[in-house]
Amino acid sequence: MKKNLNNMNKYLLLAALAWTALFPQGCSKQVAPDPPRSRSRLTLELFEALQAGDHKTALAKVERLRSIDKTNLFLAQLQNIETDNVVIKEAGEALKKYEPQKAVKILDKAIKLHGQRDSLLDAKKQIISLMELNSCIKELKNPSNALSMAKAAVTLKKMGESDKSLKVFDGFIKDSIERAYTLEKSENERAFFSLASDIKACSENGNWAAPYMLAELALESPSNPLVEEYTAFLRKQGKSPLFTKLIIE
């Protein structure tokens, strides 16, 4: 997960922190002197925490500096950044434990508390995309049925169109689509066989449901032998012991 401070030049940051330490911002010229070590020491500790990626410590130092200089805009912005970084790191820890739902909840809570900041929204979007990616790959590896497999392949393909890093799945997607067609054909054959068995059972008992079931089978599989047999029977072109118990007007 990218850090919000990656694009900030560390030398400019150091300069800004030094400026903050030496020249506190404020309207009043009558500012009570700080304790000797407070500002400079806190500024140094803050920079060290930022360099180490210790966002919790950095946030604590920023909050302490802000209590000394409440009107400093740079510190206010840095406090927001580090607050978000603490939340994002916590969400990242949840991801490492394979708990993406927990990570999303952490971000949702922070968004509700701090507002819809871009860094929090982007982190949530990335996690949701990872969840969707994981779901698609799981479905393609172990499909529940042809339709869900095809949907997963299409979803993964669309994700790859907006995220070039997912192009590595192009071959996998193509293969999955072909497998989905094969699986659909197999599913249909099993369904037709089951329907034909039910039709035979109904026909042998003279059940009126048989013609309607045959009509359904004819729509789905016109060349099915049972459909052809029944069609010939209706046209008086063939004899069928199977359908003789059905009363045809």
PDB file of N, CA and C in Angstrom, residues 65-132:
ATOM      1  N   LEU A  65       3.119  19.200  18.818  1.00  0.00           N
ATOM      2  CA  LEU A  65       3.543  20.469  18.228  1.00  0.00           C
ATOM      3  C   LEU A  65       2.355  21.389  17.968  1.00  0.00           C
ATOM      4  N   ARG A  66       1.246  20.807  17.556  1.00  0.00           N
ATOM      5  CA  ARG A  66       0.047  21.620  17.301  1.00  0.00           C
ATOM      6  C   ARG A  66      -0.512  22.213  18.586  1.00  0.00           C
ATOM      7  N   SER A  67      -0.337  21.501  19.680  1.00  0.00           N
ATOM      8  CA  SER A  67      -0.796  22.060  20.955  1.00  0.00           C
ATOM      9  C   SER A  67       0.030  23.281  21.350  1.00  0.00           C
ATOM     10  N   ILE A  68       1.260  23.330  20.838  1.00  0.00           N
ATOM     11  CA  ILE A  68       2.125  24.485  21.089  1.00  0.00           C
ATOM     12  C   ILE A  68       1.823  25.600  20.096  1.00  0.00           C
ATOM     13  N   ASP A  69       1.575  25.210  18.854  1.00  0.00           N
ATOM     14  CA  ASP A  69       1.324  26.188  17.779  1.00  0.00           C
ATOM     15  C   ASP A  69       0.055  25.795  17.031  1.00  0.00           C
ATOM     16  N   LYS A  70      -1.080  26.215  17.527  1.00  0.00           N
ATOM     17  CA  LYS A  70      -2.380  25.771  17.008  1.00  0.00           C
ATOM     18  C   LYS A  70      -2.713  26.337  15.633  1.00  0.00           C
ATOM     19  N   THR A  71      -2.048  27.401  15.208  1.00  0.00           N
ATOM     20  CA  THR A  71      -2.399  28.050  13.937  1.00  0.00           C
ATOM     21  C   THR A  71      -1.487  27.652  12.779  1.00  0.00           C
ATOM     22  N   ASN A  72      -0.579  26.730  13.004  1.00  0.00           N
ATOM     23  CA  ASN A  72       0.370  26.338  11.966  1.00  0.00           C
ATOM     24  C   ASN A  72      -0.325  25.453  10.922  1.00  0.00           C
ATOM     25  N   LEU A  73      -0.482  25.969   9.713  1.00  0.00           N
ATOM     26  CA  LEU A  73      -1.210  25.256   8.661  1.00  0.00           C
ATOM     27  C   LEU A  73      -0.464  24.010   8.190  1.00  0.00           C
ATOM     28  N   PHE A  74       0.863  24.107   8.145  1.00  0.00           N
ATOM     29  CA  PHE A  74       1.651  22.952   7.725  1.00  0.00           C
ATOM     30  C   PHE A  74       1.450  21.782   8.684  1.00  0.00           C
ATOM     31  N   LEU A  75       1.481  22.068   9.979  1.00  0.00           N
ATOM     32  CA  LEU A  75       1.276  21.016  10.970  1.00  0.00           C
ATOM     33  C   LEU A  75      -0.134  20.448  10.900  1.00  0.00           C
ATOM     34  N   ALA A  76      -1.101  21.308  10.597  1.00  0.00           N
ATOM     35  CA  ALA A  76      -2.489  20.840  10.467  1.00  0.00           C
ATOM     36  C   ALA A  76      -2.610  19.849   9.317  1.00  0.00           C
ATOM     37  N   GLN A  77      -1.964  20.188   8.196  1.00  0.00           N
ATOM     38  CA  GLN A  77      -1.999  19.295   7.035  1.00  0.00           C
ATOM     39  C   GLN A  77      -1.249  17.994   7.324  1.00  0.00           C
ATOM     40  N   LEU A  78      -0.115  18.117   7.988  1.00  0.00           N
ATOM     41  CA  LEU A  78       0.681  16.936   8.315  1.00  0.00           C
ATOM     42  C   LEU A  78      -0.065  16.032   9.294  1.00  0.00           C
ATOM     43  N   GLN A  79      -0.824  16.631  10.188  1.00  0.00           N
ATOM     44  CA  GLN A  79      -1.618  15.842  11.131  1.00  0.00           C
ATOM     45  C   GLN A  79      -2.666  15.011  10.386  1.00  0.00           C
ATOM     46  N   ASN A  80      -3.302  15.623   9.394  1.00  0.00           N
ATOM     47  CA  ASN A  80      -4.284  14.885   8.586  1.00  0.00           C
ATOM     48  C   ASN A  80      -3.625  13.730   7.841  1.00  0.00           C
ATOM     49  N   ILE A  81      -2.458  14.006   7.272  1.00  0.00           N
ATOM     50  CA  ILE A  81      -1.744  12.979   6.511  1.00  0.00           C
ATOM     51  C   ILE A  81      -1.362  11.806   7.407  1.00  0.00           C
ATOM     52  N   GLU A  82      -0.805  12.117   8.568  1.00  0.00           N
ATOM     53  CA  GLU A  82      -0.373  11.046   9.469  1.00  0.00           C
ATOM     54  C   GLU A  82      -1.548  10.303  10.095  1.00  0.00           C
ATOM     55  N   THR A  83      -2.648  11.014  10.318  1.00  0.00           N
ATOM     56  CA  THR A  83      -3.859  10.338  10.804  1.00  0.00           C
ATOM     57  C   THR A  83      -4.310   9.298   9.789  1.00  0.00           C
ATOM     58  N   ASP A  84      -4.319   9.699   8.518  1.00  0.00           N
ATOM     59  CA  ASP A  84      -4.705   8.770   7.449  1.00  0.00           C
ATOM     60  C   ASP A  84      -3.714   7.618   7.337  1.00  0.00           C
ATOM     61  N   ASN A  85      -2.422   7.929   7.479  1.00  0.00           N
ATOM     62  CA  ASN A  85      -1.407   6.881   7.381  1.00  0.00           C
ATOM     63  C   ASN A  85      -1.551   5.841   8.486  1.00  0.00           C
ATOM     64  N   VAL A  86      -1.898   6.284   9.680  1.00  0.00           N
ATOM     65  CA  VAL A  86      -2.111   5.350  10.792  1.00  0.00           C
ATOM     66  C   VAL A  86      -3.268   4.410  10.470  1.00  0.00           C
ATOM     67  N   VAL A  87      -4.349   4.985   9.933  1.00  0.00           N
ATOM     68  CA  VAL A  87      -5.530   4.190   9.579  1.00  0.00           C
ATOM     69  C   VAL A  87      -5.197   3.208   8.457  1.00  0.00           C
ATOM     70  N   ILE A  88      -4.506   3.706   7.429  1.00  0.00           N
ATOM     71  CA  ILE A  88      -4.168   2.864   6.279  1.00  0.00           C
ATOM     72  C   ILE A  88      -3.227   1.731   6.688  1.00  0.00           C
ATOM     73  N   LYS A  89      -2.295   2.027   7.585  1.00  0.00           N
ATOM     74  CA  LYS A  89      -1.394   0.979   8.067  1.00  0.00           C
ATOM     75  C   LYS A  89      -2.167  -0.079   8.842  1.00  0.00           C
ATOM     76  N   GLU A  90      -3.138   0.356   9.638  1.00  0.00           N
ATOM     77  CA  GLU A  90      -3.965  -0.591  10.394  1.00  0.00           C
ATOM     78  C   GLU A  90      -4.771  -1.475   9.439  1.00  0.00           C
ATOM     79  N   ALA A  91      -5.297  -0.858   8.378  1.00  0.00           N
ATOM     80  CA  ALA A  91      -6.031  -1.631   7.368  1.00  0.00           C
ATOM     81  C   ALA A  91      -5.093  -2.610   6.668  1.00  0.00           C
ATOM     82  N   GLY A  92      -3.861  -2.168   6.427  1.00  0.00           N
ATOM     83  CA  GLY A  92      -2.872  -3.039   5.797  1.00  0.00           C
ATOM     84  C   GLY A  92      -2.530  -4.244   6.656  1.00  0.00           C
ATOM     85  N   GLU A  93      -2.473  -4.046   7.964  1.00  0.00           N
ATOM     86  CA  GLU A  93      -2.217  -5.168   8.876  1.00  0.00           C
ATOM     87  C   GLU A  93      -3.344  -6.187   8.807  1.00  0.00           C
ATOM     88  N   ALA A  94      -4.577  -5.697   8.667  1.00  0.00           N
ATOM     89  CA  ALA A  94      -5.722  -6.605   8.531  1.00  0.00           C
ATOM     90  C   ALA A  94      -5.614  -7.401   7.234  1.00  0.00           C
ATOM     91  N   LEU A  95      -5.153  -6.743   6.169  1.00  0.00           N
ATOM     92  CA  LEU A  95      -4.979  -7.432   4.888  1.00  0.00           C
ATOM     93  C   LEU A  95      -3.930  -8.531   4.987  1.00  0.00           C
ATOM     94  N   LYS A  96      -2.852  -8.262   5.718  1.00  0.00           N
ATOM     95  CA  LYS A  96      -1.801  -9.265   5.886  1.00  0.00           C
ATOM     96  C   LYS A  96      -2.329 -10.518   6.569  1.00  0.00           C
ATOM     97  N   LYS A  97      -3.376 -10.346   7.366  1.00  0.00           N
ATOM     98  CA  LYS A  97      -3.994 -11.478   8.064  1.00  0.00           C
ATOM     99  C   LYS A  97      -5.148 -12.062   7.249  1.00  0.00           C
ATOM    100  N   TYR A  98      -5.248 -11.639   5.984  1.00  0.00           N
ATOM    101  CA  TYR A  98      -6.305 -12.108   5.079  1.00  0.00           C
ATOM    102  C   TYR A  98      -7.697 -11.774   5.628  1.00  0.00           C
ATOM    103  N   GLU A  99      -7.822 -10.546   6.129  1.00  0.00           N
ATOM    104  CA  GLU A  99      -9.101 -10.068   6.648  1.00  0.00           C
ATOM    105  C   GLU A  99      -9.502  -8.779   5.921  1.00  0.00           C
ATOM    106  N   PRO A 100      -9.798  -8.876   4.620  1.00  0.00           N
ATOM    107  CA  PRO A 100     -10.127  -7.672   3.848  1.00  0.00           C
ATOM    108  C   PRO A 100     -11.388  -6.969   4.327  1.00  0.00           C
ATOM    109  N   GLN A 101     -12.385  -7.743   4.785  1.00  0.00           N
ATOM    110  CA  GLN A 101     -13.615  -7.119   5.281  1.00  0.00           C
ATOM    111  C   GLN A 101     -13.316  -6.238   6.494  1.00  0.00           C
ATOM    112  N   LYS A 102     -12.427  -6.719   7.352  1.00  0.00           N
ATOM    113  CA  LYS A 102     -12.035  -5.933   8.525  1.00  0.00           C
ATOM    114  C   LYS A 102     -11.312  -4.662   8.088  1.00  0.00           C
ATOM    115  N   ALA A 103     -10.467  -4.776   7.066  1.00  0.00           N
ATOM    116  CA  ALA A 103      -9.735  -3.615   6.553  1.00  0.00           C
ATOM    117  C   ALA A 103     -10.701  -2.553   6.035  1.00  0.00           C
ATOM    118  N   VAL A 104     -11.728  -2.984   5.326  1.00  0.00           N
ATOM    119  CA  VAL A 104     -12.728  -2.043   4.803  1.00  0.00           C
ATOM    120  C   VAL A 104     -13.477  -1.371   5.948  1.00  0.00           C
ATOM    121  N   LYS A 105     -13.799  -2.134   6.984  1.00  0.00           N
ATOM    122  CA  LYS A 105     -14.501  -1.569   8.144  1.00  0.00           C
ATOM    123  C   LYS A 105     -13.649  -0.511   8.841  1.00  0.00           C
ATOM    124  N   ILE A 106     -12.347  -0.772   8.933  1.00  0.00           N
ATOM    125  CA  ILE A 106     -11.426   0.196   9.544  1.00  0.00           C
ATOM    126  C   ILE A 106     -11.445   1.506   8.761  1.00  0.00           C
ATOM    127  N   LEU A 107     -11.403   1.394   7.450  1.00  0.00           N
ATOM    128  CA  LEU A 107     -11.409   2.584   6.593  1.00  0.00           C
ATOM    129  C   LEU A 107     -12.758   3.289   6.637  1.00  0.00           C
ATOM    130  N   ASP A 108     -13.842   2.518   6.632  1.00  0.00           N
ATOM    131  CA  ASP A 108     -15.176   3.121   6.703  1.00  0.00           C
ATOM    132  C   ASP A 108     -15.342   3.926   7.991  1.00  0.00           C
ATOM    133  N   LYS A 109     -14.847   3.374   9.081  1.00  0.00           N
ATOM    134  CA  LYS A 109     -14.935   4.067  10.371  1.00  0.00           C
ATOM    135  C   LYS A 109     -14.157   5.380  10.329  1.00  0.00           C
ATOM    136  N   ALA A 110     -12.963   5.332   9.724  1.00  0.00           N
ATOM    137  CA  ALA A 110     -12.133   6.536   9.626  1.00  0.00           C
ATOM    138  C   ALA A 110     -12.770   7.577   8.710  1.00  0.00           C
ATOM    139  N   ILE A 111     -13.362   7.123   7.611  1.00  0.00           N
ATOM    140  CA  ILE A 111     -14.026   8.042   6.677  1.00  0.00           C
ATOM    141  C   ILE A 111     -15.201   8.730   7.356  1.00  0.00           C
ATOM    142  N   LYS A 112     -15.937   7.971   8.140  1.00  0.00           N
ATOM    143  CA  LYS A 112     -17.070   8.546   8.876  1.00  0.00           C
ATOM    144  C   LYS A 112     -16.594   9.571   9.899  1.00  0.00           C
ATOM    145  N   LEU A 113     -15.436   9.302  10.518  1.00  0.00           N
ATOM    146  CA  LEU A 113     -14.906  10.177  11.561  1.00  0.00           C
ATOM    147  C   LEU A 113     -14.197  11.403  10.998  1.00  0.00           C
ATOM    148  N   HIS A 114     -13.381  11.195   9.958  1.00  0.00           N
ATOM    149  CA  HIS A 114     -12.529  12.276   9.454  1.00  0.00           C
ATOM    150  C   HIS A 114     -13.013  12.891   8.140  1.00  0.00           C
ATOM    151  N   GLY A 115     -14.002  12.277   7.512  1.00  0.00           N
ATOM    152  CA  GLY A 115     -14.475  12.787   6.235  1.00  0.00           C
ATOM    153  C   GLY A 115     -13.912  12.006   5.057  1.00  0.00           C
ATOM    154  N   GLN A 116     -14.417  12.308   3.876  1.00  0.00           N
ATOM    155  CA  GLN A 116     -14.034  11.554   2.679  1.00  0.00           C
ATOM    156  C   GLN A 116     -12.731  12.092   2.076  1.00  0.00           C
ATOM    157  N   ARG A 117     -11.657  11.805   2.755  1.00  0.00           N
ATOM    158  CA  ARG A 117     -10.343  12.212   2.262  1.00  0.00           C
ATOM    159  C   ARG A 117      -9.909  11.272   1.148  1.00  0.00           C
ATOM    160  N   ASP A 118      -9.210  11.838   0.189  1.00  0.00           N
ATOM    161  CA  ASP A 118      -8.811  11.063  -0.994  1.00  0.00           C
ATOM    162  C   ASP A 118      -7.988   9.832  -0.632  1.00  0.00           C
ATOM    163  N   SER A 119      -7.057   9.982   0.313  1.00  0.00           N
ATOM    164  CA  SER A 119      -6.177   8.860   0.655  1.00  0.00           C
ATOM    165  C   SER A 119      -6.966   7.693   1.237  1.00  0.00           C
ATOM    166  N   LEU A 120      -7.959   7.999   2.071  1.00  0.00           N
ATOM    167  CA  LEU A 120      -8.782   6.943   2.668  1.00  0.00           C
ATOM    168  C   LEU A 120      -9.682   6.295   1.626  1.00  0.00           C
ATOM    169  N   LEU A 121     -10.273   7.128   0.764  1.00  0.00           N
ATOM    170  CA  LEU A 121     -11.153   6.604  -0.284  1.00  0.00           C
ATOM    171  C   LEU A 121     -10.368   5.743  -1.271  1.00  0.00           C
ATOM    172  N   ASP A 122      -9.156   6.199  -1.624  1.00  0.00           N
ATOM    173  CA  ASP A 122      -8.319   5.433  -2.555  1.00  0.00           C
ATOM    174  C   ASP A 122      -7.918   4.086  -1.951  1.00  0.00           C
ATOM    175  N   ALA A 123      -7.577   4.096  -0.661  1.00  0.00           N
ATOM    176  CA  ALA A 123      -7.196   2.848   0.008  1.00  0.00           C
ATOM    177  C   ALA A 123      -8.365   1.871   0.032  1.00  0.00           C
ATOM    178  N   LYS A 124      -9.554   2.388   0.322  1.00  0.00           N
ATOM    179  CA  LYS A 124     -10.745   1.529   0.339  1.00  0.00           C
ATOM    180  C   LYS A 124     -11.015   0.960  -1.055  1.00  0.00           C
ATOM    181  N   LYS A 125     -10.871   1.800  -2.072  1.00  0.00           N
ATOM    182  CA  LYS A 125     -11.096   1.358  -3.446  1.00  0.00           C
ATOM    183  C   LYS A 125     -10.119   0.249  -3.825  1.00  0.00           C
ATOM    184  N   GLN A 126      -8.866   0.402  -3.426  1.00  0.00           N
ATOM    185  CA  GLN A 126      -7.853  -0.614  -3.731  1.00  0.00           C
ATOM    186  C   GLN A 126      -8.177  -1.944  -3.060  1.00  0.00           C
ATOM    187  N   ILE A 127      -8.624  -1.881  -1.813  1.00  0.00           N
ATOM    188  CA  ILE A 127      -8.935  -3.114  -1.083  1.00  0.00           C
ATOM    189  C   ILE A 127     -10.143  -3.810  -1.696  1.00  0.00           C
ATOM    190  N   ILE A 128     -11.161  -3.033  -2.053  1.00  0.00           N
ATOM    191  CA  ILE A 128     -12.350  -3.615  -2.687  1.00  0.00           C
ATOM    192  C   ILE A 128     -11.972  -4.262  -4.018  1.00  0.00           C
ATOM    193  N   SER A 129     -11.074  -3.612  -4.756  1.00  0.00           N
ATOM    194  CA  SER A 129     -10.607  -4.187  -6.023  1.00  0.00           C
ATOM    195  C   SER A 129      -9.857  -5.495  -5.782  1.00  0.00           C
ATOM    196  N   LEU A 130      -9.051  -5.531  -4.734  1.00  0.00           N
ATOM    197  CA  LEU A 130      -8.332  -6.762  -4.387  1.00  0.00           C
ATOM    198  C   LEU A 130      -9.306  -7.876  -4.016  1.00  0.00           C
ATOM    199  N   MET A 131     -10.359  -7.521  -3.285  1.00  0.00           N
ATOM    200  CA  MET A 131     -11.372  -8.508  -2.906  1.00  0.00           C
ATOM    201  C   MET A 131     -12.077  -9.056  -4.140  1.00  0.00           C
ATOM    202  N   GLU A 132     -12.391  -8.148  -5.073  1.00  0.00           N
ATOM    203  CA  GLU A 132     -13.067  -8.563  -6.302  1.00  0.00           C
ATOM    204  C   GLU A 132     -12.150  -9.433  -7.152  1.00  0.00           C
TER     205      GLU A 132
END
